[in-house]
Amino acid sequence: MHIVVCMKQVPDSAQIRVHPVTNTIMRQGVPTIINPYDLFALEEALRLRDRLGGEVTVLTMGPPMAEESLRKALTFGADRAVLLTDRAFAGSDTLATSFALAAALNKISQEFGEPPIVFTGKQTIDGDTAQVGPGIAKRLGLNQLTYVARIADLDPAAGTITVERRAEGGLQVLQTRLPVLITMLEGVNEIRRGSLDDAYRAARAQVVRWSAADAGITELARCGLKGSPTIVKKVFAPQGRAEKVRQVPTADRSADELAIDVIAAIFRTQPPLEDDLLRFAAGQ
Amino acid sequence: MSDAPPNAPKPPAAGRAGTKRELPERFKAYRHVWVAIECEHGVVHPVSLELLGEGRKLADKRGVDLAGVVLAGDSLTAAQTAAAAFEHGADLVYTVTAPILAHYRNETYTRAMTDLVNAHQPEILLLGATNLGRDLAGSVATTLQTGLTADCTELAIDDEGSLAATRPTFGGSLLCTILTLNYRPQMATVRPRVMAMPAREPGRWGRIVEHPLDLSEEDVVTKVLRFIADRESDKAQLAYADIVVAGGLGLRSAENFQLVRALAEVLGGDYGGSRPLVQKGWITADRQIGQTGKTIRPKLYIAAGISGAIQHRVGVEGADTIVAINTDPNAPIFDFAHLGVVADAIELLPALTRAFQAHLSVNRLAG
Ligand SMILES: Cc1cc2nc3c(=O)[nH]c(=O)nc-3n(C[C@H](O)[C@H](O)[C@H](O)COP(=O)(O)OP(=O)(O)OC[C@H]3O[C@@H](n4cnc5c(N)ncnc54)[C@H](O)[C@@H]3O)c2cc1C
Ligand SMILES: Nc1ncnc2c1ncn2[C@@H]1O[C@H](COP(=O)(O)O)[C@@H](O)[C@H]1O
């Protein structure tokens, strides 16, 4: 079975700093990583391949340097990597991103065989929209399974799949027909350590590199900034609170004395809270 | 694989989308503000009511109506959900009632919602950023080929009448304001507890517009086999708790985290933590507070051994009173806490538990 995993290279946002004076992002030297949520999708895909045979293709749209994260995915054991890269994609919002990825997926189908399952992560840590997956599904007419916690059953011959999907207040057990798009929930597996063989293979592997034209995209107006209905009007830093913190004095107080001071300070700040708590205590 | 979702509009004429303010002719009739009212298993999700509060302000600013959208499996659920929408500010409610809508499915809900939008043409459509809302919003926006801004923290109408949707960006270090200029509806999702709950006006009522759904179960590929409800004890009520006590890496061990739980219990509150604790396995993911966890709006938030990184801050800023306990007087949490205590949380937490216990029992006896 052929499985495609969409992954994005993202800046390690834990290491992004905002310039204290100009309030602009200091991007220089920020290392990039594979979007952490996408690793759960990749691991799930690799497990299915190990169990059922077939191939895993990883697909990224991004600048040329995104090849790095594709190579990383090959070291984990992916079989093929496709980089969709073109100036025309710069400034894509989620709609333009899912348009371009859908086109690349069509091309992947033609070149390497139609994938019954396309995976994405739950969301990216730089975009955070969780929309690219549903966008791809809708464009390609794939049945959409988001927030999947577990693949309970997969029958490629019958063309059916059953999954447990995280919903409000519980898990929905859903059965649908292949082909599907799955967005994988976080924390449901752990990415493997690649084997030495995979590392060798990854070092020598050729990453497939497609431009917009290579992926068969003729409508450039639907890509990048042009194809994005949303525009960023402004970017700004969150405002500090005007009111200053009130420190509870701690000098020469034991923990127990301090606790009494803290409680008094809380009730002084918000008197109704004391009544709420007494009512709760009385109800016990 | 093909590229023609049903219900899609004609592709827009080539041109620089988003750079012109002039709305294409076909969108000029789009008016009114809509809020999707999420109802699963007979319960209206509070985020939908919070959105009605916000939607009311947008509608008033635009001088248009506020409508709730109710997709329901039966007419009783539809009526009850509509009533909740009216009581929280809706002028009218669009309902689509059909047995195949009893459980959420992407296919059926996307179809019902896009049908409604195409028929009644709203200028703004808001959804809760729940699992359901995000799943639905992404499909609806792609089908309609319009813009969608996810996880907004602020919604406003700008000088030219467009929806200005503000959301965190760059891992929460900055905020950005996003516009959808020449497409309609302008769509946005907002996470639970980010907006305040509007006051309920019992008995408030409005007009109901019923819309048919031309779709039968045989047409729907995806089947709901079962629903496995979370165990009551697993259901973290964190987002809606009045009192939340949380711990961070400053607690140093999973054992010490029990001090947080003990205090929460005495206060009848809930507990949570910063993201590293989830990564370390001290708490489960549904207990994480912050940008990639839960947003909370309690009356009292006690943060022990949490530095107050921006990603944590955005999840707790709506709390009425924030008490920070941290050994480092320069910790960023003191930039947004109301009360600060520069102290060792490992000692102060049990002392607080004892002191609260004593305070509550003494006053109860006195009362
Ligand atoms: C994309 C992204 C999303 C994120 N989302 C979230 C999120 O949703 N929620 C979240 O919380 N984080 C999130 N983070 C992580 C965030 O950036 C911080 O790393 C994290 O909040 C820090 O956790 P902490 O405060 O527990 O630990 P630290 O930053 O290590 O702080 C520990 C604090 O404890 C204090 N301390 C030490 N000993 C004691 C003691 N004995 N008593 C009292 N205080 C003590 C220290 O002075 C310090 O301030 C996210 C990061 C990224 C990149
Ligand atoms: N540029 C991209 N290239 C490949 N996959 C992507 C890209 N952007 C988003 N995705 C996929 O879509 C998911 C959701 O992204 P987002 O909508 O940005 O939160 C991610 O977890 C990825 O799997």
XYZ file of C-alpha atoms and ligand atoms in Angstrom:
727
model
C 0.000 0.000 0.000
C 1.232 3.472 -0.869
C 0.891 6.045 1.935
C 1.719 9.736 1.715
C 2.578 11.858 4.738
C 2.446 15.651 4.436
C 4.960 17.307 6.700
C 6.135 20.838 7.122
C 9.500 22.216 8.098
C 8.951 24.820 10.816
C 11.146 27.115 12.880
C 11.716 25.709 16.339
C 9.459 28.326 17.861
C 10.745 27.589 21.350
C 13.845 29.392 20.157
C 12.254 32.352 18.450
C 12.995 35.647 20.149
C 11.285 38.960 19.730
C 13.549 41.977 19.456
C 12.972 43.917 22.669
C 13.039 47.322 20.990
C 11.658 46.872 17.493
C 9.162 44.126 18.422
C 10.094 42.193 15.316
C 10.884 38.507 15.110
C 14.555 37.649 15.162
C 14.614 34.792 12.682
C 18.319 34.647 12.191
C 19.895 31.442 13.357
C 16.597 29.912 14.531
C 16.968 26.198 13.864
C 14.277 24.391 11.889
C 12.628 21.088 12.755
C 9.980 18.796 11.336
C 6.661 20.052 12.687
C 6.429 17.879 15.828
C 2.776 16.955 15.207
C 3.717 15.494 11.817
C 5.968 12.887 13.408
C 2.922 11.125 14.852
C 1.525 10.889 11.327
C 4.838 9.624 9.957
C 5.199 6.947 12.628
C 1.633 5.726 12.061
C 2.317 5.521 8.324
C 5.547 3.598 8.862
C 3.760 1.126 11.144
C 1.062 0.492 8.544
C 3.709 -0.059 5.884
C 5.658 -2.426 8.133
C 2.487 -4.408 8.766
C 0.947 -4.388 5.296
C 3.879 -3.761 2.975
C 4.108 -0.926 0.495
C 5.779 2.455 0.532
C 5.709 5.696 2.452
C 6.201 8.954 0.547
C 6.787 12.158 2.495
C 5.698 15.431 0.905
C 6.692 18.956 1.868
C 5.927 22.292 0.323
C 8.539 24.832 1.277
C 11.760 26.588 0.396
C 14.690 24.544 -1.001
C 16.176 24.187 2.473
C 13.115 22.163 3.529
C 14.914 19.259 1.874
C 16.710 18.887 5.189
C 13.578 17.767 7.015
C 12.667 15.401 4.187
C 16.062 13.749 4.559
C 15.427 13.451 8.258
C 12.161 11.664 7.463
C 14.081 9.267 5.209
C 16.374 8.415 8.129
C 13.271 7.447 10.105
C 12.439 5.006 7.327
C 10.310 6.814 4.748
C 10.852 5.383 1.265
C 10.545 8.465 -0.897
C 10.610 12.213 -0.417
C 9.008 14.900 -2.573
C 9.799 18.591 -2.203
C 7.359 20.996 -3.801
C 9.221 24.248 -4.116
C 8.577 27.343 -6.200
C 8.687 31.075 -5.739
C 5.025 31.101 -6.765
C 4.129 29.459 -3.429
C 5.559 32.229 -1.260
C 3.030 33.788 1.072
C 0.507 30.937 0.836
C -2.262 30.862 3.413
C -4.033 27.604 4.218
C -6.256 27.663 1.146
C -3.339 28.218 -1.250
C -1.251 25.625 0.646
C -3.903 22.951 0.368
C -4.365 23.827 -3.322
C -0.671 23.276 -4.053
C -0.405 20.135 -1.913
C -3.520 18.679 -3.551
C -1.936 19.219 -6.969
C 1.281 17.542 -5.819
C -0.735 14.622 -4.444
C -2.403 14.174 -7.813
C 1.008 14.109 -9.426
C 2.269 11.629 -6.826
C -0.730 9.414 -7.651
C 0.190 9.441 -11.328
C 3.895 8.878 -10.830
C 4.081 6.533 -7.881
C 0.627 5.035 -7.485
C -2.554 6.286 -5.884
C -2.338 6.422 -2.074
C -5.379 5.005 -0.254
C -4.235 6.983 2.811
C -2.841 10.495 3.043
C -1.709 11.592 6.479
C -1.188 15.070 7.898
C -0.350 16.175 11.398
C -3.020 17.635 13.638
C -1.654 21.133 13.117
C 1.586 23.035 12.622
C 3.339 24.913 15.386
C 3.914 27.965 13.202
C 0.550 28.121 11.434
C -1.512 26.320 14.081
C -4.567 26.317 11.872
C -5.323 22.600 11.594
C -6.934 23.460 8.245
C -4.504 22.243 5.644
C -5.508 18.591 6.187
C -9.260 19.203 5.795
C -8.480 21.490 2.854
C -6.605 18.734 1.024
C -9.326 16.191 1.768
C -12.046 18.435 0.399
C -10.113 19.261 -2.773
C -9.269 15.653 -3.548
C -12.617 14.224 -2.477
C -10.964 12.067 0.191
C -12.995 10.971 3.176
C -11.787 13.057 6.066
C -10.832 11.622 9.449
C -9.430 14.263 11.797
C -7.944 13.881 15.297
C -7.507 10.144 14.868
C -6.330 8.507 18.089
C -6.186 4.947 16.759
C -6.616 3.032 13.529
C -8.751 0.174 14.775
C -9.090 -1.680 11.507
C -7.838 -1.359 7.966
C -8.884 -3.672 5.159
C -7.213 -2.582 1.922
C -8.899 -5.369 -0.051
C -12.398 -4.339 1.029
C -11.356 -0.678 0.881
C -12.555 0.110 4.398
C -11.033 1.697 7.456
C -12.270 2.059 11.041
C -10.761 4.620 13.369
C -11.266 6.130 16.776
C -11.573 9.875 16.468
C -11.199 12.289 19.378
C -14.431 14.238 19.820
C -15.743 16.412 22.637
C -16.359 14.189 25.642
C -15.306 10.912 24.056
C -14.117 8.911 21.074
C -16.168 8.495 17.930
C -15.701 5.141 16.237
C -15.986 5.883 12.537
C -15.969 3.561 9.581
C -15.431 4.842 6.086
C -14.154 3.924 2.657
C -10.681 4.441 1.273
C -9.155 6.707 0.057
C -8.996 8.800 3.208
C -7.163 11.732 4.649
C -6.190 11.235 8.278
C -4.980 13.937 10.625
C -3.239 12.162 13.456
C -3.727 13.157 17.094
C -0.611 13.915 19.113
C 0.862 11.607 21.727
C -0.544 8.401 20.224
C 2.816 6.897 19.251
C 6.469 7.760 19.338
C 8.674 8.265 16.311
C 11.144 5.420 15.915
C 14.895 5.713 15.910
C 15.820 5.073 12.297
C 18.095 2.138 11.520
C 21.668 2.543 10.310
C 20.550 1.236 6.918
C 17.965 3.965 6.706
C 20.590 6.565 7.565
C 22.848 5.368 4.726
C 19.949 5.237 2.332
C 18.806 8.713 3.334
C 22.247 10.172 2.775
C 22.355 8.858 -0.776
C 18.673 9.203 -1.667
C 17.527 11.611 -4.315
C 14.785 13.927 -3.088
C 12.193 14.435 -5.835
C 11.969 18.155 -6.467
C 8.971 19.654 -8.242
C 8.184 23.205 -9.275
C 4.586 24.380 -9.644
C 4.734 23.493 -13.346
C 6.189 20.036 -12.570
C 3.229 19.369 -10.281
C 0.904 20.263 -13.134
C -0.237 23.550 -11.655
C -1.339 25.898 -14.382
C -3.438 28.303 -12.340
C -0.711 30.264 -10.632
C -3.346 32.752 -9.479
C -4.488 30.126 -6.981
C -1.012 29.826 -5.431
C 0.982 31.838 -2.955
C -0.044 35.328 -1.981
C -2.328 35.632 -5.027
C -4.276 32.524 -4.169
C -4.685 33.451 -0.503
C -8.000 35.039 0.447
C -6.634 36.165 3.806
C -4.046 38.880 4.263
C -2.044 39.780 7.330
C -2.848 43.382 8.139
C -0.437 43.827 11.002
C 1.811 41.939 13.369
C 2.373 43.283 16.864
C 3.585 42.320 20.330
C 1.103 41.579 23.115
C 0.650 44.499 25.468
C 1.807 44.371 29.037
C -0.757 44.839 31.771
C -0.982 48.388 33.007
C -1.542 47.324 36.590
C 1.557 46.052 38.427
C 1.760 42.807 40.367
C 1.328 43.149 44.128
C 4.044 41.162 45.893
C 3.126 39.529 49.178
C 6.033 40.331 51.541
C 7.918 37.189 52.430
C 10.740 38.408 54.670
C 10.892 36.608 58.043
C 7.701 34.667 57.421
C 7.488 30.913 57.856
C 5.647 28.972 55.157
C 2.578 28.694 57.383
C 2.544 32.406 58.214
C 3.053 33.276 54.580
C 0.177 31.019 53.557
C -2.163 32.951 55.866
C -0.977 36.254 54.371
C -1.505 34.940 50.846
C -5.047 33.800 51.597
C -5.854 37.172 53.149
C -4.440 38.926 50.089
C -6.520 36.759 47.740
C -9.743 37.479 49.609
C -8.892 41.177 49.733
C -8.423 41.161 45.955
C -11.650 39.312 45.336
C -14.020 39.241 48.347
C -16.835 37.178 46.760
C -14.396 34.306 46.397
C -14.404 33.747 50.153
C -18.184 33.244 50.155
C -17.910 30.869 47.193
C -15.334 28.797 49.024
C -17.301 28.732 52.267
C -20.350 27.598 50.377
C -18.286 24.855 48.737
C -16.833 23.802 52.112
C -20.318 23.734 53.659
C -21.579 21.519 50.864
C -18.943 18.889 51.482
C -8.403 11.873 -7.278
C -10.143 14.879 -8.727
C -10.309 18.515 -7.811
C -13.916 19.571 -7.767
C -15.586 19.585 -4.374
C -19.360 19.702 -4.597
C -20.878 23.043 -3.635
C -17.796 24.913 -4.818
C -18.325 28.355 -6.283
C -16.946 29.216 -9.685
C -13.212 29.837 -9.409
C -12.552 33.520 -8.837
C -11.220 35.495 -11.737
C -7.451 35.601 -11.826
C -5.980 38.595 -10.080
C -4.305 39.544 -6.872
C -6.695 38.232 -4.312
C -6.801 40.101 -1.084
C -5.118 43.234 -2.305
C -8.245 45.003 -3.435
C -10.931 46.219 -1.076
C -13.628 46.209 -3.742
C -15.907 43.261 -3.080
C -16.774 41.234 -6.191
C -20.380 41.736 -7.305
C -21.464 38.214 -6.349
C -20.589 38.852 -2.688
C -22.293 42.220 -2.310
C -25.523 40.705 -1.059
C -23.737 38.845 1.765
C -24.993 40.252 5.076
C -25.395 39.369 8.743
C -23.247 37.609 11.295
C -23.643 33.892 11.916
C -22.508 31.719 14.788
C -22.517 27.928 14.488
C -24.194 26.539 17.618
C -22.432 23.313 18.446
C -24.542 20.686 20.129
C -23.336 17.165 20.724
C -25.183 14.544 22.754
C -27.842 17.054 23.641
C -25.470 19.563 25.186
C -24.847 22.990 23.706
C -21.132 23.713 23.817
C -20.513 26.843 25.922
C -18.052 28.168 23.333
C -20.989 28.728 20.955
C -22.718 30.921 23.541
C -19.484 32.807 24.157
C -19.308 33.411 20.409
C -22.869 34.743 20.378
C -21.724 37.371 22.880
C -18.919 38.375 20.553
C -21.075 38.040 17.441
C -23.652 40.382 18.985
C -21.047 43.150 19.193
C -19.932 42.587 15.592
C -23.522 42.543 14.317
C -24.385 45.748 16.198
C -21.294 47.468 14.846
C -22.275 46.435 11.314
C -25.950 47.192 11.886
C -26.986 43.691 10.852
C -28.658 40.655 12.429
C -26.996 37.983 14.530
C -28.060 34.484 13.553
C -27.373 31.126 15.175
C -26.930 28.069 12.981
C -28.293 24.849 14.420
C -27.673 21.504 12.754
C -29.588 18.811 14.641
C -30.721 15.219 14.388
C -34.238 15.822 15.740
C -36.595 18.728 16.262
C -36.473 18.648 20.067
C -32.698 19.115 20.041
C -33.080 21.797 17.382
C -35.670 23.682 19.446
C -33.668 23.492 22.665
C -30.482 24.602 20.932
C -32.296 27.446 19.196
C -33.731 28.560 22.548
C -30.228 28.720 24.029
C -29.094 30.775 21.034
C -31.938 33.290 21.425
C -31.328 33.621 25.157
C -27.702 34.441 24.454
C -28.311 37.124 21.856
C -29.327 35.623 18.483
C -31.975 37.531 16.498
C -32.800 34.546 14.364
C -31.791 30.919 14.055
C -31.319 28.828 10.930
C -32.041 25.182 11.579
C -31.369 22.113 9.523
C -32.997 19.087 11.122
C -32.407 15.587 9.771
C -31.685 12.231 11.414
C -28.367 11.978 9.573
C -27.180 15.020 11.532
C -27.649 13.274 14.892
C -23.916 12.662 15.218
C -21.259 14.920 13.857
C -19.788 13.822 10.559
C -17.700 15.995 8.340
C -19.557 15.079 5.184
C -23.077 15.762 6.383
C -22.294 18.872 8.395
C -20.162 20.421 5.650
C -22.958 19.872 3.205
C -25.630 21.328 5.489
C -23.495 24.345 6.360
C -22.384 25.172 2.812
C -25.981 24.803 1.570
C -27.093 27.273 4.222
C -24.327 29.740 3.415
C -25.057 29.603 -0.304
C -28.777 30.070 0.301
C -28.694 32.803 2.954
C -25.305 34.451 2.372
C -23.784 35.663 5.654
C -20.873 38.101 5.676
C -19.291 36.588 8.797
C -19.368 32.994 10.046
C -17.911 32.121 13.457
C -17.291 28.646 14.874
C -15.815 27.344 18.136
C -12.271 25.990 17.795
C -13.295 22.599 19.182
C -12.480 19.325 17.440
C -15.860 19.573 15.731
C -15.560 23.243 14.835
C -12.078 22.982 13.409
C -12.941 19.902 11.387
C -16.020 21.588 9.971
C -14.543 25.059 9.436
C -11.632 23.762 7.364
C -13.939 21.882 5.001
C -16.500 24.644 4.726
C -13.855 27.283 3.979
C -12.214 25.104 1.328
C -15.536 24.263 -0.278
C -16.541 27.909 -0.407
C -12.952 28.905 -1.206
C -12.995 31.674 1.327
C -10.603 32.739 4.084
C -10.599 31.310 7.580
C -8.644 32.589 10.570
C -8.143 29.971 13.264
C -7.949 30.351 17.043
C -8.651 34.068 17.200
C -8.205 35.918 20.460
C -9.923 39.109 19.356
C -12.562 39.952 16.758
C -13.387 43.459 15.601
C -14.859 45.382 12.685
C -12.316 47.702 11.088
C -12.955 51.161 9.681
C -13.954 49.756 6.345
C -16.403 47.262 7.737
C -14.244 44.129 7.403
C -13.773 41.501 10.077
C -10.364 42.054 11.677
C -9.443 38.745 13.295
C -6.480 38.753 15.671
C -4.630 35.578 16.592
C -1.289 34.555 18.095
C 1.512 33.859 15.646
C 5.141 32.731 15.801
C 4.505 30.332 18.635
C 2.520 32.940 20.506
C 5.307 35.484 20.760
C 3.389 37.955 18.601
C -0.164 38.668 17.554
C -1.342 39.270 14.005
C -4.526 40.745 12.608
C -5.904 39.004 9.550
C -8.468 40.180 7.002
C -10.404 38.298 4.341
C -10.874 41.046 1.822
C -12.727 39.994 -1.257
C -14.300 36.692 -0.315
C -17.375 35.940 1.762
C -18.202 34.807 4.314
C -15.280 35.922 6.453
C -14.712 32.918 8.696
C -13.034 32.622 12.075
C -12.740 30.089 14.877
C -12.251 30.974 18.549
C -11.196 28.618 21.321
C -13.374 27.952 24.353
C -13.053 30.482 27.180
C -11.257 33.102 25.125
C -14.415 35.251 24.965
C -16.594 36.049 27.967
C -19.955 34.318 28.360
C -22.782 36.817 27.687
C -25.552 37.163 30.263
C -28.503 34.866 29.613
C -31.837 36.563 29.023
C -34.495 33.986 29.895
C -37.469 33.999 27.577
C -35.755 36.003 24.846
C -36.972 34.617 21.521
C -36.654 35.173 17.790
C -37.418 33.910 14.325
C -36.570 30.372 13.220
C -35.801 29.671 9.566
C -35.894 25.982 8.726
C -33.781 24.810 5.805
C -34.087 21.388 4.149
C -31.204 18.977 3.627
C -31.198 17.021 0.435
C -29.026 14.151 1.577
C -29.914 10.662 2.757
C -27.993 8.120 4.807
C -27.261 6.014 1.695
C -25.360 8.963 0.227
C -23.074 9.213 3.242
C -19.924 7.127 3.117
C -18.766 7.528 6.706
C -20.686 5.682 9.424
C -20.606 6.316 13.162
C -20.306 2.863 14.683
C -20.099 3.831 18.330
C -19.335 6.604 20.769
C -17.012 5.771 23.636
C -17.736 8.420 26.268
C -14.809 9.503 28.393
C -14.978 8.267 31.953
C -16.326 10.991 34.209
C -13.045 11.062 36.111
C -11.112 11.613 32.875
C -13.204 14.545 31.827
C -11.095 17.449 32.833
C -13.482 20.288 33.491
C -10.439 22.488 33.536
C -11.605 25.021 30.972
C -14.720 25.800 32.999
C -13.423 25.448 36.557
C -13.804 28.487 38.837
C -10.564 27.714 40.618
C -7.484 26.235 38.986
C -4.184 25.339 40.623
C -1.310 24.572 38.265
C 2.293 23.522 38.559
C 5.387 23.851 36.395
C 8.912 22.543 36.173
C 9.760 24.421 39.360
C 8.076 21.590 41.271
C 10.957 19.367 40.202
C 9.204 15.964 40.401
C 5.962 14.151 39.722
C 5.654 13.445 43.462
C 5.754 17.141 44.260
C 3.033 17.697 41.688
C 0.672 15.955 44.122
C 0.906 19.131 46.226
C -0.928 20.946 43.411
C -3.690 18.353 43.338
C -4.082 18.469 47.119
C -4.572 22.238 47.104
C -6.991 22.073 44.162
C -9.044 19.496 46.010
C -9.370 21.567 49.182
C -10.542 24.490 47.059
C -12.993 22.398 45.046
C -11.099 23.398 41.960
C -9.330 21.625 39.127
C -5.634 21.234 38.403
C -3.335 21.537 35.408
C 0.204 22.349 34.402
C 2.640 23.778 31.914
C 3.553 21.940 28.747
C 6.867 20.427 29.894
C 4.949 18.441 32.530
C 2.952 16.759 29.780
C 6.162 15.963 27.939
C 7.595 14.481 31.139
C 4.455 12.451 31.704
C 3.610 14.036 35.062
C 0.173 15.061 33.779
C -1.973 14.057 30.801
C -2.253 16.251 27.709
C -5.801 17.367 28.558
C -4.374 19.049 31.675
C -2.014 21.282 29.758
C -2.769 24.979 30.073
C -1.750 27.454 27.402
C -1.653 28.125 23.724
C -1.445 24.489 22.669
C -3.439 23.281 25.653
C -6.524 24.657 27.364
C -7.515 28.275 27.733
C -8.924 28.891 31.189
C -10.914 31.745 32.703
C -11.214 30.897 36.382
C -11.976 33.303 39.200
C -8.731 32.230 40.854
C -5.617 30.835 39.182
C -2.667 29.745 41.324
C 0.511 29.042 39.323
C 3.287 27.321 41.256
C 6.774 26.984 39.770
C 5.686 28.219 36.341
C 7.901 30.778 34.620
C 5.079 32.373 32.636
C 6.249 31.914 29.030
C 4.073 33.684 26.476
C 2.537 30.373 25.352
C 1.400 29.772 28.912
C 0.319 33.353 29.437
C -2.145 33.433 26.536
C -4.033 30.549 28.112
C -4.531 32.150 31.533
C -4.853 35.872 30.961
C -8.630 35.748 31.242
C -8.445 34.690 34.912
C -9.896 37.196 37.398
C -7.056 36.772 39.905
C -3.689 35.227 39.085
C -1.476 34.259 42.007
C 2.110 33.360 41.080
C 4.475 31.475 43.347
C 8.035 31.486 42.040
C 11.513 31.571 43.595
C 12.775 33.921 40.891
C 11.616 37.521 41.467
C 12.349 38.246 37.783
C 10.229 35.418 36.391
C 8.024 36.667 33.519
C 4.912 35.414 35.310
C 5.164 38.429 37.604
C 4.533 40.610 34.534
C 0.921 39.466 34.382
C 0.094 37.989 37.804
C -2.079 40.062 40.154
C -0.517 38.694 43.334
C 3.086 37.568 43.509
C 4.810 35.434 46.120
C 8.568 34.980 45.803
C 8.802 31.686 47.637
C 9.518 27.977 47.324
C 6.333 26.396 46.016
C 7.263 23.019 47.424
C 6.968 24.472 50.913
C 4.230 26.997 50.299
C 1.743 24.704 48.544
C 1.216 22.347 51.504
C 1.126 25.345 53.843
C -1.601 26.890 51.674
C -3.546 23.639 51.685
C -3.417 23.530 55.493
C -4.253 27.206 55.871
C -7.213 27.077 53.473
C -8.504 23.970 55.206
C -8.251 25.673 58.591
C -9.767 28.923 57.332
C -12.716 27.185 55.721
C -13.499 24.902 58.640
C -13.151 27.642 61.286
C -15.406 29.997 59.375
C -17.894 27.281 58.705
C -18.144 26.523 62.415
C -18.491 30.204 63.152
C -21.183 30.603 60.497
C 4.737 26.181 19.914
C 4.823 26.133 21.401
C 3.670 25.960 22.119
C 3.730 25.924 23.513
N 2.567 25.760 24.197
C 2.600 25.790 25.537
C 1.390 25.664 26.296
O 0.292 25.515 25.751
N 1.477 25.720 27.629
C 2.667 25.882 28.288
O 2.655 25.937 29.532
N 3.816 25.974 27.617
C 3.810 25.927 26.254
N 4.994 26.008 25.580
C 6.245 25.967 26.340
C 6.646 27.318 26.913
O 7.372 28.028 25.950
C 7.542 27.125 28.134
O 8.670 26.373 27.762
C 6.848 26.420 29.298
O 5.609 27.027 29.592
C 7.743 26.469 30.524
O 7.205 25.669 31.526
P 7.523 25.937 33.049
O 7.158 27.333 33.391
O 6.873 24.857 33.824
O 9.102 25.683 33.132
P 10.318 26.708 33.251
O 10.254 27.729 32.198
O 11.529 25.878 33.368
O 10.038 27.463 34.607
C 10.152 26.904 35.868
C 9.957 28.026 36.869
O 9.934 27.510 38.193
C 10.640 28.380 39.049
N 11.052 27.587 40.194
C 12.106 26.727 40.309
N 12.073 26.142 41.504
C 11.007 26.612 42.176
C 10.458 26.376 43.448
N 10.996 25.495 44.307
N 9.353 27.052 43.821
C 8.784 27.957 42.966
N 9.257 28.214 41.747
C 10.351 27.542 41.341
C 11.744 28.932 38.200
O 12.191 30.179 38.716
C 11.086 29.065 36.845
O 10.495 30.359 36.681
C 4.960 26.051 24.197
C 6.113 26.227 23.451
C 6.062 26.264 22.077
C 7.323 26.462 21.320
N 3.834 23.451 3.608
C 3.370 22.244 3.945
N 3.895 21.126 3.375
C 3.444 19.895 3.706
N 2.487 19.679 4.612
C 1.932 20.738 5.227
C 2.334 22.078 4.932
N 1.608 22.923 5.698
C 0.787 22.149 6.445
N 0.973 20.828 6.163
C 0.279 19.669 6.770
O -0.981 20.094 7.272
C -1.063 19.913 8.682
C -1.873 21.034 9.293
O -1.205 22.278 9.133
P -1.841 23.682 9.578
O -3.147 23.827 8.904
O -0.827 24.704 9.151
O -1.994 23.645 11.090
C 0.380 19.822 9.145
O 0.470 19.050 10.334
C 1.057 19.147 7.963
O 0.887 17.740 8.013
